[in-house]
Short mmCIF file of C-alpha atoms in Angstrom, two decimals:
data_model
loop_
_atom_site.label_atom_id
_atom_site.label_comp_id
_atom_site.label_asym_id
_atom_site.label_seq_id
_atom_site.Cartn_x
_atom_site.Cartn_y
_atom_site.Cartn_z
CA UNK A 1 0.00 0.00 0.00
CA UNK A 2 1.69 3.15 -1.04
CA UNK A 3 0.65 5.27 2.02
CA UNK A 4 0.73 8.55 -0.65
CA UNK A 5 -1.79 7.17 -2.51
CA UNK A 6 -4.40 6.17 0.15
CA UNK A 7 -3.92 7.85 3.64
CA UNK A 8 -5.02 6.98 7.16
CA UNK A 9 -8.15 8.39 6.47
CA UNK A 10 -8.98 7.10 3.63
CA UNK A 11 -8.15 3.16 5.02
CA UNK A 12 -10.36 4.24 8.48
CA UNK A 13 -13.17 4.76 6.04
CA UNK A 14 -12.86 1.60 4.13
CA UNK A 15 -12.72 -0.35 7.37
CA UNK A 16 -15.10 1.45 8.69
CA UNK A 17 -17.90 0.36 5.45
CA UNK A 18 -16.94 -3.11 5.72
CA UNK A 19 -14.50 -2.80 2.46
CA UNK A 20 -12.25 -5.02 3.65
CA UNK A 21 -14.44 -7.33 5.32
CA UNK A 22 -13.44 -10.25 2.52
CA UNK A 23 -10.21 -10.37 4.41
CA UNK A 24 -12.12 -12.23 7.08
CA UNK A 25 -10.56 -10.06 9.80
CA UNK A 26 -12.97 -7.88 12.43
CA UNK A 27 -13.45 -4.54 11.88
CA UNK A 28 -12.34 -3.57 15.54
CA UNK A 29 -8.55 -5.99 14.67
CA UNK A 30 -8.01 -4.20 11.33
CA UNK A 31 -8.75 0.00 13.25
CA UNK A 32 -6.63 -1.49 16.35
CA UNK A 33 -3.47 -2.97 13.71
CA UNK A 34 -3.51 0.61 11.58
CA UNK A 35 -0.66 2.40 12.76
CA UNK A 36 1.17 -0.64 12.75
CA UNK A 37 0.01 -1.44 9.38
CA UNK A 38 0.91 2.22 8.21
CA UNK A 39 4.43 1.83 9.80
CA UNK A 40 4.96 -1.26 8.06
CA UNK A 41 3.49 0.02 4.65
CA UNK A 42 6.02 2.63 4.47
CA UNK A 43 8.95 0.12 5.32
CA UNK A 44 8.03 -1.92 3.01
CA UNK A 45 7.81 1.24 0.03
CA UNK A 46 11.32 2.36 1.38
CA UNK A 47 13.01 -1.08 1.30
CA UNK A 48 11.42 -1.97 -2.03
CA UNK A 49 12.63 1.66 -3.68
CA UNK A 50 16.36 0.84 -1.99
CA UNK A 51 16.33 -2.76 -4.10
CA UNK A 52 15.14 -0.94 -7.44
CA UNK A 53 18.48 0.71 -7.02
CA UNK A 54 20.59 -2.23 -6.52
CA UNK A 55 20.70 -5.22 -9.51
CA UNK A 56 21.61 -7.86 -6.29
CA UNK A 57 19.30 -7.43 -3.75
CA UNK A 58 16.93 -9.82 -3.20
CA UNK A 59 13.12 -10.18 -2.34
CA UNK A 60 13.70 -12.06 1.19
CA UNK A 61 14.97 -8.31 2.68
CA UNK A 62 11.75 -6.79 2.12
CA UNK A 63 10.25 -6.58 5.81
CA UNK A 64 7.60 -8.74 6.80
CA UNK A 65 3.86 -7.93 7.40
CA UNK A 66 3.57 -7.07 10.68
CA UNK A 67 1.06 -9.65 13.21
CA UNK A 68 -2.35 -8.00 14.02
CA UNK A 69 -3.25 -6.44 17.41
CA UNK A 70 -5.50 -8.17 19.61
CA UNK A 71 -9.25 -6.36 19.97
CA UNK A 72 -12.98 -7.39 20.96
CA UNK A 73 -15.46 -7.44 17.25
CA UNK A 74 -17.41 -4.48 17.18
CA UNK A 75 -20.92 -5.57 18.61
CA UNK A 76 -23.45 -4.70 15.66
CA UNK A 77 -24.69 -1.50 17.31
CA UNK A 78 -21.37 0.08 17.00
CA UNK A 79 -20.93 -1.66 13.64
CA UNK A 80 -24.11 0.18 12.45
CA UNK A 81 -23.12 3.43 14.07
CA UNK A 82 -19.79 3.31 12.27
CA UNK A 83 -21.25 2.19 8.78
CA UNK A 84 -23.99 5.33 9.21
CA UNK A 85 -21.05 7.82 10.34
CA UNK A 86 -19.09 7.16 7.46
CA UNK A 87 -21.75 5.92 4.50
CA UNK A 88 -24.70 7.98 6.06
CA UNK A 89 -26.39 4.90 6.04
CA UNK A 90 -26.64 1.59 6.91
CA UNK A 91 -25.29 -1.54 5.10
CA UNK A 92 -25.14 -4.95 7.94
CA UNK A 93 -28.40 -4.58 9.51
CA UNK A 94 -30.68 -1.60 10.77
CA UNK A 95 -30.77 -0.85 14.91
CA UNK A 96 -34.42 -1.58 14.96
CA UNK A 97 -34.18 -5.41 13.86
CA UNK A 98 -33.45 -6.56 17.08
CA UNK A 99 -36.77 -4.15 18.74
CA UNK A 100 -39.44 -5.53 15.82
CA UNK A 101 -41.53 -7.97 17.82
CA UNK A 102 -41.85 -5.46 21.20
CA UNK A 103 -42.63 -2.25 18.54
CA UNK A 104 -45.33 -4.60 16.97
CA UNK A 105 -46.68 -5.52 20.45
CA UNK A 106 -46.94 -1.73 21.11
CA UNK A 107 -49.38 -1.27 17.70
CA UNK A 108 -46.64 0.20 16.05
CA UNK A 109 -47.21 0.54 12.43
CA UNK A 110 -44.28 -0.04 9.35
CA UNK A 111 -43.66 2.67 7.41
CA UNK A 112 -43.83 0.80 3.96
CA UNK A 113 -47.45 0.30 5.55
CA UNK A 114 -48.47 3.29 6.28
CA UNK A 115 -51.13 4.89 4.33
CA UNK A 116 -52.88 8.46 3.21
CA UNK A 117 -55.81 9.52 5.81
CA UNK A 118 -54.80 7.27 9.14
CA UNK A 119 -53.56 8.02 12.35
CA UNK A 120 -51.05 5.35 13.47
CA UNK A 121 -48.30 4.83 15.50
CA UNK A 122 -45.07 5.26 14.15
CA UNK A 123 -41.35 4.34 14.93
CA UNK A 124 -37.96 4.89 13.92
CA UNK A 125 -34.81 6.55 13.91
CA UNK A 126 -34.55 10.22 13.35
CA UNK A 127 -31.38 10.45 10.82
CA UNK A 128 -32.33 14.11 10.25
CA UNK A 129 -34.07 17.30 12.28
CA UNK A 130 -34.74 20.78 11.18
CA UNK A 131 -36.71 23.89 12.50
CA UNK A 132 -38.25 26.55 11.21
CA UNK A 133 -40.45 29.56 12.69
CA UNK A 134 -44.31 29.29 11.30
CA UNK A 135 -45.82 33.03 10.28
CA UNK A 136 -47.10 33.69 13.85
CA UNK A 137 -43.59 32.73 15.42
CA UNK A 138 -43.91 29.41 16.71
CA UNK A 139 -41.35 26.83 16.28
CA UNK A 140 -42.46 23.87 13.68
CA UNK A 141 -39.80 20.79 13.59
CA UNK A 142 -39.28 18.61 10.54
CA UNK A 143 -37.96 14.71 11.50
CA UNK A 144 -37.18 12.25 8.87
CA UNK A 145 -38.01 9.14 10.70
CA UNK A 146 -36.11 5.92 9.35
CA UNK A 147 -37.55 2.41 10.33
CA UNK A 148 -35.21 0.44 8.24
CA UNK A 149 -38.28 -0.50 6.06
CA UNK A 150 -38.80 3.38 4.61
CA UNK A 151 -38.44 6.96 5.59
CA UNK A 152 -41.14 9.47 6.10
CA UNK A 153 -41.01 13.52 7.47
CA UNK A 154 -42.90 14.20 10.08
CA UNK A 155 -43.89 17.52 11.13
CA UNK A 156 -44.28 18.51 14.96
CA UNK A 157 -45.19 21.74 16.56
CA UNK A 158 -43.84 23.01 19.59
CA UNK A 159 -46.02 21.86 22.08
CA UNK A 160 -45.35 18.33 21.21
CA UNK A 161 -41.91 19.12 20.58
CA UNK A 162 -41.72 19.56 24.20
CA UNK A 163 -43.74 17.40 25.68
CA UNK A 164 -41.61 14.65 24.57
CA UNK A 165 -38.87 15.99 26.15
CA UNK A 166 -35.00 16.09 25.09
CA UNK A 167 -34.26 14.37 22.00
CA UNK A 168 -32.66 14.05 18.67
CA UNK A 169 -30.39 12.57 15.85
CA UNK A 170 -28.48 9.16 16.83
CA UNK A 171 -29.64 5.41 17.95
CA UNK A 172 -32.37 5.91 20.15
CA UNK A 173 -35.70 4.76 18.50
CA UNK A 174 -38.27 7.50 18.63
CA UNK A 175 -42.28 7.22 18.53
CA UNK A 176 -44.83 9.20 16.81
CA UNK A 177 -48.51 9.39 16.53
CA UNK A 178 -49.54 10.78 13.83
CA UNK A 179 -52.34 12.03 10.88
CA UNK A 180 -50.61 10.42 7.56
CA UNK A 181 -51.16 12.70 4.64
CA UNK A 182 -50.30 12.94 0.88
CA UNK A 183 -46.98 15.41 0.46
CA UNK A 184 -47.97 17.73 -2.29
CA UNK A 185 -44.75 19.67 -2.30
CA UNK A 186 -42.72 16.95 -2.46
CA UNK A 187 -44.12 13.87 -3.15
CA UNK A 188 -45.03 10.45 -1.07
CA UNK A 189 -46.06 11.20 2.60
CA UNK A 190 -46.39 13.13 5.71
CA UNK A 191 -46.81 12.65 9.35
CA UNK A 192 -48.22 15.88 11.38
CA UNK A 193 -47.26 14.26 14.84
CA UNK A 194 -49.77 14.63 17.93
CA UNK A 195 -47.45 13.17 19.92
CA UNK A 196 -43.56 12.01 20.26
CA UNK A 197 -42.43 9.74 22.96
CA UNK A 198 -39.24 8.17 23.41
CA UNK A 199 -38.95 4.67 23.64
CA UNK A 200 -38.18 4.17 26.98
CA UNK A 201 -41.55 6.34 27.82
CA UNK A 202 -43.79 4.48 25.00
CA UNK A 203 -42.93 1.12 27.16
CA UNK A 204 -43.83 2.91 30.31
CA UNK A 205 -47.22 4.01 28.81
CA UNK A 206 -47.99 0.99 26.35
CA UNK A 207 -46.58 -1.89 27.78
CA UNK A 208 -50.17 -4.06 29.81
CA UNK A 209 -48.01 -6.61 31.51
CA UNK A 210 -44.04 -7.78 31.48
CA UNK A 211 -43.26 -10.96 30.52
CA UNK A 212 -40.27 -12.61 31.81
CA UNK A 213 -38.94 -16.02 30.63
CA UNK A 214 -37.41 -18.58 33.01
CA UNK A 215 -35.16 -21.08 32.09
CA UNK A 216 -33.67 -23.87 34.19
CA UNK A 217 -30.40 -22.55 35.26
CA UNK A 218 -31.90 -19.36 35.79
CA UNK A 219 -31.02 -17.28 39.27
CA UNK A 220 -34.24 -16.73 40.68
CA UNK A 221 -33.59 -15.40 43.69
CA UNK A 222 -31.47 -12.81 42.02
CA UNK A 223 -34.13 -12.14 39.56
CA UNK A 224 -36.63 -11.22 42.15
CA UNK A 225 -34.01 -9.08 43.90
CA UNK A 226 -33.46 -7.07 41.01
CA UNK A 227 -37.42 -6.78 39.94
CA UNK A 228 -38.23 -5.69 43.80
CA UNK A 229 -35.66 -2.82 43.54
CA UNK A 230 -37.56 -1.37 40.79
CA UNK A 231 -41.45 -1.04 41.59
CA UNK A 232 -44.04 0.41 40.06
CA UNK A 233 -47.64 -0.04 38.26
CA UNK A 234 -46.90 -3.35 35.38
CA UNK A 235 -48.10 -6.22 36.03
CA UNK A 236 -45.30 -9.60 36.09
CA UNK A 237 -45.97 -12.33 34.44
CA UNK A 238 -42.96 -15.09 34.12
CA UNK A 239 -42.98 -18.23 31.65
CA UNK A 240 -40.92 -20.87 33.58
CA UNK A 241 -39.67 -23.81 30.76
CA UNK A 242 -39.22 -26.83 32.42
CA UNK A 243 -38.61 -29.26 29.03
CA UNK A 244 -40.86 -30.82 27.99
CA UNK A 245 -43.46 -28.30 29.90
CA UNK A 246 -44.09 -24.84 29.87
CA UNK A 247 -45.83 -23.49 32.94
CA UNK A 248 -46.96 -19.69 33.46
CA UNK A 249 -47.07 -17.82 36.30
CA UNK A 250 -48.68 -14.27 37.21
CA UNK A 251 -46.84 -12.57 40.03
CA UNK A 252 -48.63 -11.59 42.85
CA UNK A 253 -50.69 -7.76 43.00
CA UNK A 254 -48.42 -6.67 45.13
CA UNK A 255 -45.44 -7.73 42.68
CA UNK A 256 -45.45 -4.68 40.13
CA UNK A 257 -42.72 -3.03 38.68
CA UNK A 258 -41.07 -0.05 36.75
CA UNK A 259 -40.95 -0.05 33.33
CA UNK A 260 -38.71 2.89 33.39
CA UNK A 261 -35.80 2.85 32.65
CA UNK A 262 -36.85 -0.88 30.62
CA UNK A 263 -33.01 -1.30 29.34
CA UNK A 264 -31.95 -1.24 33.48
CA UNK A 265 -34.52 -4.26 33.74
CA UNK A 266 -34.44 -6.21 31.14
CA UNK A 267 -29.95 -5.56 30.98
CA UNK A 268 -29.67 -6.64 34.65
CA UNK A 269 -32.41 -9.69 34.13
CA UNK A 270 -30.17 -11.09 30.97
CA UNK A 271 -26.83 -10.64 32.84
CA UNK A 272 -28.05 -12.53 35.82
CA UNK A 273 -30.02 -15.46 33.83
CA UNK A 274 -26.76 -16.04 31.48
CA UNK A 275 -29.52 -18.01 29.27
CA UNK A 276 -32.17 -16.68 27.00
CA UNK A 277 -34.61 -14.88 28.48
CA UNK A 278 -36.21 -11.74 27.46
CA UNK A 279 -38.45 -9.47 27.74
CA UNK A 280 -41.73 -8.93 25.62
CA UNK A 281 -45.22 -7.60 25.72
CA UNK A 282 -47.68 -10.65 25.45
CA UNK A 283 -49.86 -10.62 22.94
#
């Protein structure tokens, strides 16, 4: 690699959109092994000009590629963060794959299904955010909301605006309920949002009843630590397999819980079980 040609920069980027993923190496080896890589690039230019000169040297003094550093894969949300920083969008997945069965338990609505003249609730990534100031003064925000599915503006006033408190461009999924409209300025659709909610407070609000799944080896005791440090108003309901059965139980009235902050629940849950439960509004 002739390091005049293609700089730091320019390799960061290529890692970073998966360029070089036929190599078979992790993204997170190849960014850690860079300067080493650069160092040895420009060794390698220098020692091959210095044989040009000479009719007798041989191949076997060019320096050898140096070993790659050690480094922990990217997990895919930073994977997807990287590919959006540097493509602008997405190429290995989208951040809401992994959030499609809760959304859909919450009545949220696709946008490739969305249609002229209903209200539904939407979800998505905000990849861009602009204001304006209508005639009378008042602010008027413009979202493009990304579900990995479609894209669609919506269009929220101030009230609602702040109601939903402090947010913005990055990973965090965003709601919004909406009137869907025709766009006659620029084509496709619109959303004129009644309401935005984060996803954190859309759980909180939506969510009838938490469902926990139970597996054999599961720490129950620590479990029902962690659930009584966070009370609150949901309802518990755990699904205990015990192969070849499945038996459900509904926790107690005076077992409710928190569903806010749901990531601090559902984080500490997985970390203690070590197996595969989760976390899921029933249907």
């Amino acid at each position: 690699m002739d390091g005049q040609k293609l700089n730091r920069r320019g390799v960061e980027a290529l890692i970073r959109a998966g360029a070089m993923d036929g190599w078979g190496t992790p993204r997170a080896v190849l960014m850690a092994s860079l300067d080493t890589a650069m160092e040895g690039a420009a060794q390698y230019q220098k020692a091959k000009a210095s044989q040009q000169e000479s009719l007798f040297a041989g191949l076997e003094s060019l320096p050898m590629a140096p070993a790659l550093a050690d480094a922990q894969p990217w997990t895919l949300t930073e994977t997807l963060r990287q590919e959006r920083e540097t493509l602008g969008f997405y190429l290995s997945g989208h951040p809401l794959e992994s959030l499609r069965e809760s959304l859909a338990g919450m009545g949220v609505t696709p946008l490739n299904a969305i249609t002229a003249g209903q209200s539904a609730l939407l979800a998505g990534l905000v990849v861009a955010r602009r204001s304006t100031r209508t005639k009378r003064g008042d602010r008027m925000y413009f979202l493009t909301l990304d579900d990995g599915f479609a894209r669609v503006e919506c269009i929220a006033f101030a009230d609602a605006w702040a109601a939903a408190g402090k947010m913005g461009e990055g990973e965090d999924p965003v709601l919004v309920y909406g009137e869907v409209s025709e766009d006659s300025y620029a084509g496709g659709l619109r959303v004129s949002a009644q309401r935005l909610l984060t996803l954190e407070a859309a759980r909180a609000e939506l969510a009838a009843m938490l469902c926990l799944d139970l597996f054999k080896d599961a720490p129950v005791e620590e479990i029902a630590h962690t659930v009584q440090r966070l009370p609150g108003n949901t309802p518990l309901r755990f699904r205990v397999h015990l192969d070849p059965l499945l038996v459900t139980l509904r926790a107690g009235g005076s077992m409710t819980l928190s569903f806010r902050p749901p990531s601090t629940l559902v984080h500490n849950v997985i970390s203690l079980d070590r197996a595969r439960q989760g976390a899921r509004r029933p249907a």
